[in-house]
Short mmCIF file of C-alpha atoms in Angstrom, two decimals:
data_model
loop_
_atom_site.label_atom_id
_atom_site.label_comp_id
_atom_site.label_asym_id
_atom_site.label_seq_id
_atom_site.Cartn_x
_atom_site.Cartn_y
_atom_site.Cartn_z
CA UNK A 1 -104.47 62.81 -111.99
CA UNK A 2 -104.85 66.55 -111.71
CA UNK A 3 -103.12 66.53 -108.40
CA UNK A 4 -99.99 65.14 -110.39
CA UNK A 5 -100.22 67.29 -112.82
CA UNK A 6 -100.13 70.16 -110.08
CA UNK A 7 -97.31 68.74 -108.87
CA UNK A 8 -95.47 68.69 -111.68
CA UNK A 9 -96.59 71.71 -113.04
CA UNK A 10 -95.03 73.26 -109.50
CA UNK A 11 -91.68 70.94 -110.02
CA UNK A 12 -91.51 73.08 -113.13
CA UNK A 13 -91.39 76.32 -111.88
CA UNK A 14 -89.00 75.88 -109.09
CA UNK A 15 -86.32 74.51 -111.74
CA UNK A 16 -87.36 77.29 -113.69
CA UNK A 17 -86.70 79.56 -110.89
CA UNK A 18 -83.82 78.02 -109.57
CA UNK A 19 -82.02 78.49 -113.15
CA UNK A 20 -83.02 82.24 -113.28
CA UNK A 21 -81.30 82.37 -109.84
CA UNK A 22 -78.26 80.95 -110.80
CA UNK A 23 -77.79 82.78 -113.87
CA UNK A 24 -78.47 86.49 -111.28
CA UNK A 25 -76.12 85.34 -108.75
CA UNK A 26 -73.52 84.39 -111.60
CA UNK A 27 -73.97 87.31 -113.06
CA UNK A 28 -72.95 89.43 -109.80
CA UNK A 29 -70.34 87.24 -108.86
CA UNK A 30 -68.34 88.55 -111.97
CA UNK A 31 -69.19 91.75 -111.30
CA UNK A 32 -67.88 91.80 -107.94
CA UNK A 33 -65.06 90.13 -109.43
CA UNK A 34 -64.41 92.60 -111.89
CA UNK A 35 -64.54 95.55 -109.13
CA UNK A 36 -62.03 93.88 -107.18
CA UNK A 37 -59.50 93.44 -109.70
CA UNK A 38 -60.32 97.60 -110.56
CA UNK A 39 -59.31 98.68 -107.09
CA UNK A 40 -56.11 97.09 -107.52
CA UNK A 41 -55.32 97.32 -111.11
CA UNK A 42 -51.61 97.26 -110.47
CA UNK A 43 -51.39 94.28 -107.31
CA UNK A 44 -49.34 91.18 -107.87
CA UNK A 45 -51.98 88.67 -108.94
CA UNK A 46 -54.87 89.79 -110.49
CA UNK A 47 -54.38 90.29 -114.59
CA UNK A 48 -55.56 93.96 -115.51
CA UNK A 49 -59.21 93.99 -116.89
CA UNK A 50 -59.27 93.53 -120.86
CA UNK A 51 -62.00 96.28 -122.77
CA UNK A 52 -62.71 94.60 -126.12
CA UNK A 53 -63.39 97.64 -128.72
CA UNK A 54 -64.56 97.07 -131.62
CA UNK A 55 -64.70 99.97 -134.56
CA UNK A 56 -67.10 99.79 -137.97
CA UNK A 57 -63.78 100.07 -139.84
CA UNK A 58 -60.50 99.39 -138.71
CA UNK A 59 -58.33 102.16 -140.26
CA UNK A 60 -61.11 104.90 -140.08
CA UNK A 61 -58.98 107.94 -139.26
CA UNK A 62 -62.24 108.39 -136.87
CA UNK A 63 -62.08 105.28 -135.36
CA UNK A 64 -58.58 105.37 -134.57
CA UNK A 65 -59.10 108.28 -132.82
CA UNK A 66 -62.34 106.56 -130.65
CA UNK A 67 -58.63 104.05 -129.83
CA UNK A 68 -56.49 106.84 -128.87
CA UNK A 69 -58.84 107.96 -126.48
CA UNK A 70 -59.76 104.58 -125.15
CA UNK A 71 -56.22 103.58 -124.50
CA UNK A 72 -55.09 107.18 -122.81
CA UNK A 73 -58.16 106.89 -120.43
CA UNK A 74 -57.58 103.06 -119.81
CA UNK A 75 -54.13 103.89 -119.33
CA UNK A 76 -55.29 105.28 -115.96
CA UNK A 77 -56.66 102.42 -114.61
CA UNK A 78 -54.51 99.58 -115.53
CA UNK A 79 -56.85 98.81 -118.23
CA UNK A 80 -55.75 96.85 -121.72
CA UNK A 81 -57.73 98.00 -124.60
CA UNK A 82 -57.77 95.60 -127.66
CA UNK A 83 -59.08 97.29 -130.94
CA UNK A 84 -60.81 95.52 -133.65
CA UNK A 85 -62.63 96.14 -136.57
CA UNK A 86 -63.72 95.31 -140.37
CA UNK A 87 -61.31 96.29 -142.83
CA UNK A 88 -64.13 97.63 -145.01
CA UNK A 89 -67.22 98.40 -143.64
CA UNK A 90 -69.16 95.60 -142.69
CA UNK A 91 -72.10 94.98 -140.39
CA UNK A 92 -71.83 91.52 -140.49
CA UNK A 93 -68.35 91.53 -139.34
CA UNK A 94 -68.60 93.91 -136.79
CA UNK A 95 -71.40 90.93 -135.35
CA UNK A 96 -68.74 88.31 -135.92
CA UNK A 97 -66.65 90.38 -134.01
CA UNK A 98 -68.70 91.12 -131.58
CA UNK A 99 -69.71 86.97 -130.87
CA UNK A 100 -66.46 86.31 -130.94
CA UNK A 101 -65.46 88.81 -128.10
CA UNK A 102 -67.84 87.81 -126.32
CA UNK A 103 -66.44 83.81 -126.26
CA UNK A 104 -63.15 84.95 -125.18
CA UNK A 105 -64.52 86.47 -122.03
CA UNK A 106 -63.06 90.33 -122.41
CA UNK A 107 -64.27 92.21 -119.11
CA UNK A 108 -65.84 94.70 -121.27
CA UNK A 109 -66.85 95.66 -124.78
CA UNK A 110 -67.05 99.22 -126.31
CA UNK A 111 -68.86 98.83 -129.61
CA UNK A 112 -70.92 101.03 -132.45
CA UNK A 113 -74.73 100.04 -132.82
CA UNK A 114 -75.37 98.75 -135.90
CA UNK A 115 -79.80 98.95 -135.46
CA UNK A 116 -79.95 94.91 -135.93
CA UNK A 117 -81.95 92.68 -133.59
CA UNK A 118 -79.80 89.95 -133.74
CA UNK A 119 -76.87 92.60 -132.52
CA UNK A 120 -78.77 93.98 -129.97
CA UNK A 121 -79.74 90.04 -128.65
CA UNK A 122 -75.40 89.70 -128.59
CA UNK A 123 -75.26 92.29 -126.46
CA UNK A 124 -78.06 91.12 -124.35
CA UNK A 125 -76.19 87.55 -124.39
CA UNK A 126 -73.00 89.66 -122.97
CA UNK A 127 -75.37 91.21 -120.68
CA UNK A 128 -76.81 87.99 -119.47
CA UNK A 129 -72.62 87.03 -118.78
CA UNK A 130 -71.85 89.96 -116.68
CA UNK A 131 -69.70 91.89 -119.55
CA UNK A 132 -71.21 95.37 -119.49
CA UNK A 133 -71.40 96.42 -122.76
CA UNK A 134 -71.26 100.38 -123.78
CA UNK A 135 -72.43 102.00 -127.50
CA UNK A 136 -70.35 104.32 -129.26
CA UNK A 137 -71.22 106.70 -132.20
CA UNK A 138 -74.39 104.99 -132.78
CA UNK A 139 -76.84 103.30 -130.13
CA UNK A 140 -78.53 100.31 -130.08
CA UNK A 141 -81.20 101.31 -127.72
CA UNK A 142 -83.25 98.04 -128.11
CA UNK A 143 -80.61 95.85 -126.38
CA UNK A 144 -79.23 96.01 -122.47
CA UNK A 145 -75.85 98.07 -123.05
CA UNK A 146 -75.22 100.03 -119.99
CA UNK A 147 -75.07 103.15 -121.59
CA UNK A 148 -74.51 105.14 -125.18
CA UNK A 149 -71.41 107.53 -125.77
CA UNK A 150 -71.67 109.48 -128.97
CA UNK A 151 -73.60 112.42 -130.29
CA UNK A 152 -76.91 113.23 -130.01
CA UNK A 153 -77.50 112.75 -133.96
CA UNK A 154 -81.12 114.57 -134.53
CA UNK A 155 -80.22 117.56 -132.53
CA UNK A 156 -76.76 117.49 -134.69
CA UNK A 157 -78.83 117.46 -137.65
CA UNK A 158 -80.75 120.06 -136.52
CA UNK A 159 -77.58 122.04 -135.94
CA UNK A 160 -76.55 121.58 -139.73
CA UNK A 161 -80.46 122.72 -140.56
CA UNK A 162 -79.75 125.94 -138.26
CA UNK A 163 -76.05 126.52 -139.99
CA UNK A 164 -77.90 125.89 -143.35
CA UNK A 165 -80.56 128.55 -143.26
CA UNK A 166 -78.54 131.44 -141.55
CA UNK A 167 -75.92 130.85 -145.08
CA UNK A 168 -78.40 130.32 -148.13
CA UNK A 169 -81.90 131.99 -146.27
CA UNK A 170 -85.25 130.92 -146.21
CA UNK A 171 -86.00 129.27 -149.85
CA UNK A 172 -84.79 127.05 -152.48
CA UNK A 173 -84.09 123.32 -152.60
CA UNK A 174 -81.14 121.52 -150.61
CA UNK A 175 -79.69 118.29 -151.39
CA UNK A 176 -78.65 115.96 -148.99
CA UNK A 177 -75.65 113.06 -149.07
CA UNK A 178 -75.92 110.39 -146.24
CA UNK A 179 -72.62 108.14 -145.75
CA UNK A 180 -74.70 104.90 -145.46
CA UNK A 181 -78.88 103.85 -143.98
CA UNK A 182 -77.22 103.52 -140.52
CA UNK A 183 -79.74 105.03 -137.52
CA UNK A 184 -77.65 108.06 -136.71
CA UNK A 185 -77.82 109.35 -140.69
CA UNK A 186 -80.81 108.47 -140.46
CA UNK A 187 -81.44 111.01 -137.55
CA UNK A 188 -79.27 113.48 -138.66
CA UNK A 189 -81.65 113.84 -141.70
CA UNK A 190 -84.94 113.96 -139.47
CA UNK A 191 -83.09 116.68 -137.65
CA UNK A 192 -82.09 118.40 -140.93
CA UNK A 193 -85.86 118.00 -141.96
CA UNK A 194 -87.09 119.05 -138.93
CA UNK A 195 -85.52 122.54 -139.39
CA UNK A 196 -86.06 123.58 -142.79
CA UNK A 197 -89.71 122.41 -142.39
CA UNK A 198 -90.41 125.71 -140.35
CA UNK A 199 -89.35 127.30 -144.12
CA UNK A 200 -92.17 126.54 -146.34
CA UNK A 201 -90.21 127.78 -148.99
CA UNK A 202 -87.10 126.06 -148.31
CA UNK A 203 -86.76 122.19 -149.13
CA UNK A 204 -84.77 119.39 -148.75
CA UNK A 205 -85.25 118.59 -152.85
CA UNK A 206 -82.81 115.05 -153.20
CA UNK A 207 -81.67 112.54 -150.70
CA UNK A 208 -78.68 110.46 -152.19
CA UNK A 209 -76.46 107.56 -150.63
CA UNK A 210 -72.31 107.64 -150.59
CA UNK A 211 -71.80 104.71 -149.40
CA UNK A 212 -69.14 106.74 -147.31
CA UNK A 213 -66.81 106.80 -150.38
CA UNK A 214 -65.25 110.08 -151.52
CA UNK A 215 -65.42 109.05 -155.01
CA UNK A 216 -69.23 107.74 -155.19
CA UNK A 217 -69.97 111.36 -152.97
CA UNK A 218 -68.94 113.04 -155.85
CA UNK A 219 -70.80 110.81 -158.64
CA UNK A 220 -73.77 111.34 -156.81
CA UNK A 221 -73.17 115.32 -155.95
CA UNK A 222 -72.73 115.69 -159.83
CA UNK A 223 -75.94 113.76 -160.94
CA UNK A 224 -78.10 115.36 -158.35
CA UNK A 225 -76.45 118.96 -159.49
CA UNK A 226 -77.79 117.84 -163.06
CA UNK A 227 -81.42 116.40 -162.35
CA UNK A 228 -81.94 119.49 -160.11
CA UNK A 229 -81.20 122.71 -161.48
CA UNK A 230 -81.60 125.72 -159.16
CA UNK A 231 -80.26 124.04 -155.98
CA UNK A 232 -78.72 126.09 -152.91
CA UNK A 233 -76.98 123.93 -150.81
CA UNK A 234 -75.68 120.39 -150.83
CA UNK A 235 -74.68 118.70 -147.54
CA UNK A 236 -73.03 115.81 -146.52
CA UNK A 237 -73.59 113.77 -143.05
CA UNK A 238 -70.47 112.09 -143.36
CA UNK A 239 -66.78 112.84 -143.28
CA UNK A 240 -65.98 112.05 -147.16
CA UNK A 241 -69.20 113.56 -148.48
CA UNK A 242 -68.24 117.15 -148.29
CA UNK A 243 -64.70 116.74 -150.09
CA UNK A 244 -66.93 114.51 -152.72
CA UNK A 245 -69.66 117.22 -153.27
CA UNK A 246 -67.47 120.29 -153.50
CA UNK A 247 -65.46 118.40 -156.39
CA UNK A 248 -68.70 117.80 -157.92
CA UNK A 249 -70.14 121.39 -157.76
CA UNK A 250 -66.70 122.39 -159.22
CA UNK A 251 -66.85 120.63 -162.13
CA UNK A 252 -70.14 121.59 -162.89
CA UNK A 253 -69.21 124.64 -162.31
CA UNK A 254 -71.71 125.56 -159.95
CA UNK A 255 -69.54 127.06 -157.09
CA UNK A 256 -70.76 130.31 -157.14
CA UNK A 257 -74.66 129.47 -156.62
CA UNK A 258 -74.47 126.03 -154.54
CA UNK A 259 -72.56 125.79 -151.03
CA UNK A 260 -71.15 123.06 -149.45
CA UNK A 261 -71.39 121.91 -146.23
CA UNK A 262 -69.25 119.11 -144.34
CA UNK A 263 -69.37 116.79 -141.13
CA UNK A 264 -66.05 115.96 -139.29
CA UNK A 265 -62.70 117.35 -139.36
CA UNK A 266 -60.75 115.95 -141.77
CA UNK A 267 -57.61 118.03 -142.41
CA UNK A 268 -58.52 118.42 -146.53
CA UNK A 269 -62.11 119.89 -145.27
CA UNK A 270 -60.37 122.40 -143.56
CA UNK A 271 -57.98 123.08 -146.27
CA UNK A 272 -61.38 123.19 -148.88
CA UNK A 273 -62.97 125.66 -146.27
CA UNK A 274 -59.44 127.91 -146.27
CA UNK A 275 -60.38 128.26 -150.32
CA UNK A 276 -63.92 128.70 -149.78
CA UNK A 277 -64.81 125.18 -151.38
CA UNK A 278 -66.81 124.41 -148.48
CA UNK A 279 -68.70 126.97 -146.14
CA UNK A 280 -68.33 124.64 -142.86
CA UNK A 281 -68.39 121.66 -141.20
CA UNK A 282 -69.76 120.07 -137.55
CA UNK A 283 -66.91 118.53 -136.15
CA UNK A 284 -67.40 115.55 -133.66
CA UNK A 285 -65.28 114.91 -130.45
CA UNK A 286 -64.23 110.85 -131.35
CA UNK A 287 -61.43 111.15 -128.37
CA UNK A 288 -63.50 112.06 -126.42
CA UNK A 289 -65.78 109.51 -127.14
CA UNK A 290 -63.21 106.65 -126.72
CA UNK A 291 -62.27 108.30 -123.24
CA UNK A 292 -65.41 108.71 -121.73
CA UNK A 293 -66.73 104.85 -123.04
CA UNK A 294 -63.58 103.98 -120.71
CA UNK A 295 -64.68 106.09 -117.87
CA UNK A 296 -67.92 104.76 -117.92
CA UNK A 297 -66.80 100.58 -118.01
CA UNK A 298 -64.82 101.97 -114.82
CA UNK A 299 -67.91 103.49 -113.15
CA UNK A 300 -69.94 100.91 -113.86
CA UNK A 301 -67.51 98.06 -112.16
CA UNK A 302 -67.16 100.38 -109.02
CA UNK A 303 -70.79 99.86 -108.56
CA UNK A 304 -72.02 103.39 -109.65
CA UNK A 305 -75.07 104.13 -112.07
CA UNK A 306 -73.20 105.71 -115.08
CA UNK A 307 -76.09 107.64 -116.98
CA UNK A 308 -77.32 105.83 -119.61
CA UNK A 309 -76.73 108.45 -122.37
CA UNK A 310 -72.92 110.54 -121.85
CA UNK A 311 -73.04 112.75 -124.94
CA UNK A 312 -69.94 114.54 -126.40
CA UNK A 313 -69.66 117.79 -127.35
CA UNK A 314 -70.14 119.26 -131.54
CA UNK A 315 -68.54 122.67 -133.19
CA UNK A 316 -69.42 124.50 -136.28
CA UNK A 317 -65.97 124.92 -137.80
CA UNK A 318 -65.89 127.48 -140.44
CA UNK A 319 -63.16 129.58 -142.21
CA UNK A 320 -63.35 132.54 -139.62
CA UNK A 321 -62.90 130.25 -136.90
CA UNK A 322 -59.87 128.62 -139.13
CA UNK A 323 -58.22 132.08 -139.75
CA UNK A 324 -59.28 132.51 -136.04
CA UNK A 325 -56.67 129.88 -135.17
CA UNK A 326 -59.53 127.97 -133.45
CA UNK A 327 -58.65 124.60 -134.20
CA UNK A 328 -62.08 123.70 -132.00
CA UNK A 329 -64.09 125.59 -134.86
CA UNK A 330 -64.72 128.77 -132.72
CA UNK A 331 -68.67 128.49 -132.67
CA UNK A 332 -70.07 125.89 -130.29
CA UNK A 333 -72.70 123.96 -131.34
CA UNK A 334 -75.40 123.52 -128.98
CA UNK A 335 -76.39 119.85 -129.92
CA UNK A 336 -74.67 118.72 -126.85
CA UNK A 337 -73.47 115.97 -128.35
CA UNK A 338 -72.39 114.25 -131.79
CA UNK A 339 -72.07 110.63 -132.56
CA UNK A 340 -71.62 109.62 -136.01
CA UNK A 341 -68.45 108.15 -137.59
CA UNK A 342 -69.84 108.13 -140.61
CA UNK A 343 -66.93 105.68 -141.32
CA UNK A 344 -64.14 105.71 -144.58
CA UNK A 345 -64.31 103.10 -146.49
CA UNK A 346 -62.75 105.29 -149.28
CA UNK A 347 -60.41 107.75 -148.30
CA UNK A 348 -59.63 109.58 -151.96
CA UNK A 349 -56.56 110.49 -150.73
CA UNK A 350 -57.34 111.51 -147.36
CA UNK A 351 -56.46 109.83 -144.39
CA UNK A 352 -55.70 112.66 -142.24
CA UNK A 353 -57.73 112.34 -138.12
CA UNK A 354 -57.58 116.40 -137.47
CA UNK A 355 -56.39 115.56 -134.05
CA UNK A 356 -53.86 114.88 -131.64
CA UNK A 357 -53.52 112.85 -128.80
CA UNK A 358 -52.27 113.74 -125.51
CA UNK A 359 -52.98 111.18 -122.79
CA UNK A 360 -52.46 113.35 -119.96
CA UNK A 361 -55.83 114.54 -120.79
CA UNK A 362 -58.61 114.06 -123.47
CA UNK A 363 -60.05 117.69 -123.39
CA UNK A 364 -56.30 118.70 -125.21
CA UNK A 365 -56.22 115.69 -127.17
CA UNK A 366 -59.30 116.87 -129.52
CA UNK A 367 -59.03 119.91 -132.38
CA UNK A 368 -61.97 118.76 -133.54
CA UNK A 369 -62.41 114.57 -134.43
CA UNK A 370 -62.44 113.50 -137.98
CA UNK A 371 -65.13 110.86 -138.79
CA UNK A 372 -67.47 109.49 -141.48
#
């Protein structure tokens, strides 16, 4: 009897074995498969590869720009970039998106981590099918994408800490707007936190949501204003909370004892930094981002090692830099890197990206990148 079980036991394995070896060699079939049709994206035959991306919100001025720079850098490579996304911002459709990329076989997928197992075991599933899969704006370090393309969110919050202290000093309270709970806010603030807890008499004194909405920015700017009297500085990690708060602090008439400070470049922060509305903001590189996502898909199905993290470049953008004529905000940040989108599910009248494209190359395509 035991010797049958044995037997069994050992039939067991080898199947098991067997299907793990199938699944490996499938797995590098396609990717040889995929590198052969990238040497020769132009040959009569072969149809060019297909790079699935998929944005947290469709018309996000940010987000479009994350396309622009996709498409000019897949442009090189006989590439065809197909861009998706919510129309509001929705984690659960950005899943449904990304399942349902994944069934119709794209060659690649160029998506924003959303810090959900179930997301991260997608892209594992994509993984498992030979479609590399690459992060942008936010990670999703827990899963098997190749690599993350984005800022570096904690040291960008750090940067805003830094920025912070040198304009209001070394005491008071700060408040603090975050666009939504998603894992790079969430790491801008520990960055923030990080910074002004060197200050023991400087404090981050209220931590509000916007729910990346212009409107609820300001609602929540204007009740934090009131329940906090005596406040320095409010700031805003995404791209609609800076417009939002300086509204706020004019209203309550607080502009001449509470700054303001932004993230992205939306073309209205620039104009509130012109009137002094808004001391600066950390502008992100989101066509760069797009580009380099590209670059690395095309690396990858060469057969080279991209590096697992390709972070983009920040700037402090203030109003000397403005009057400078620097549209890349004249004081470079050294985060070495900023990923957040911060997304726009409310635009308040503001739609504008802060950018143009050029797809002869990405490094004049960029004043700046607008974001959430």
């Amino acid at each position: 009897m035991s010797n049958r079980i044995w037997n069994v036991s050992l039939l067991l394995l080898a199947v098991a074995f067997l299907a793990l070896l199938a699944g490996f060699a499938s797995s590098v079939l396609r990717t040889r498969e995929l590198a052969g049709r990238l040497e020769a994206p132009k040959a009569a035959g072969p149809s060019p590869l297909r790079i699935a991306l998929i944005s947290q919100e469709l018309d996000n001025p940010f987000w479009r720009s994350v396309e622009e720079g996709a498409r000019a850098s897949a442009a090189r490579y006989g590439m065809e970039i197909e861009y998706s996304g919510p129309l509001r911002i929705d984690a659960g459709e950005q899943t449904r998106l990304l399942a349902k990329s994944i069934a119709e076989g794209f060659d690649a997928l160029l998506v924003q981590g959303v810090d959900d197992p179930a997301y991260a075991a997608l892209i594992d599933k994509a993984a498992d099918e030979g479609i590399p899969v690459v992060t942008i704006d936010a990670d999703e370090p827990d899963s098997r994408r190749i690599a993350y393309v984005g800022t570096d969110n904690k040291r960008a919050g750090e940067e805003m800490g830094r920025l912070v202290v040198r304009t209001v000093g070394e005491s008071g309270g700060i408040g603090v707007l975050l666009g939504s709970e998603a894992i790079n806010q969430r790491l801008r603030l520990e960055g923030f936190r990080g910074v002004l807890e060197r200050y023991p008499k400087l404090s981050v004194a209220d931590v509000r949501i916007s729910n990346i909405s212009r409107l609820q920015a300001a609602q929540q700017a204007e009740a934090m204003l009131r329940e906090n009297p005596g406040l320095r500085a409010i700031v805003g990690f995404s791209s609609l909370d800076g417009l939002g708060i300086a509204e706020a602090v004019q209203r309550e008439q607080a502009s001449s004892t509470v700054s303001v400070f932004a993230f992205d470049d939306l073309e209205n922060t620039r104009q509130a930094i012109r009137q002094s509305r808004i001391e600066a903001t950390i502008v992100q590189k989101p066509y760069s981002m797009g580009w380099e996502a590209v670059d690395v898909v095309r690396s990858y199905l060469a057969g080279e090692k991209p590096p697992e993290l390709r972070l983009t470049d920040t700037a402090v953008l203030d109003k000397a830099s403005l009057e400078a004529g620097n549209a890349e905000g004249g004081v470079s940040s050294d985060v070495g890197g900023n990923s957040d989108a911060g997304g726009n599910s409310d635009t308040g009248g503001n739609s504008d990206a802060g950018e143009n494209s050029n797809t002869d190359g990405h490094e004049d395509a960029e004043a700046g990148g607008t974001g959430r």
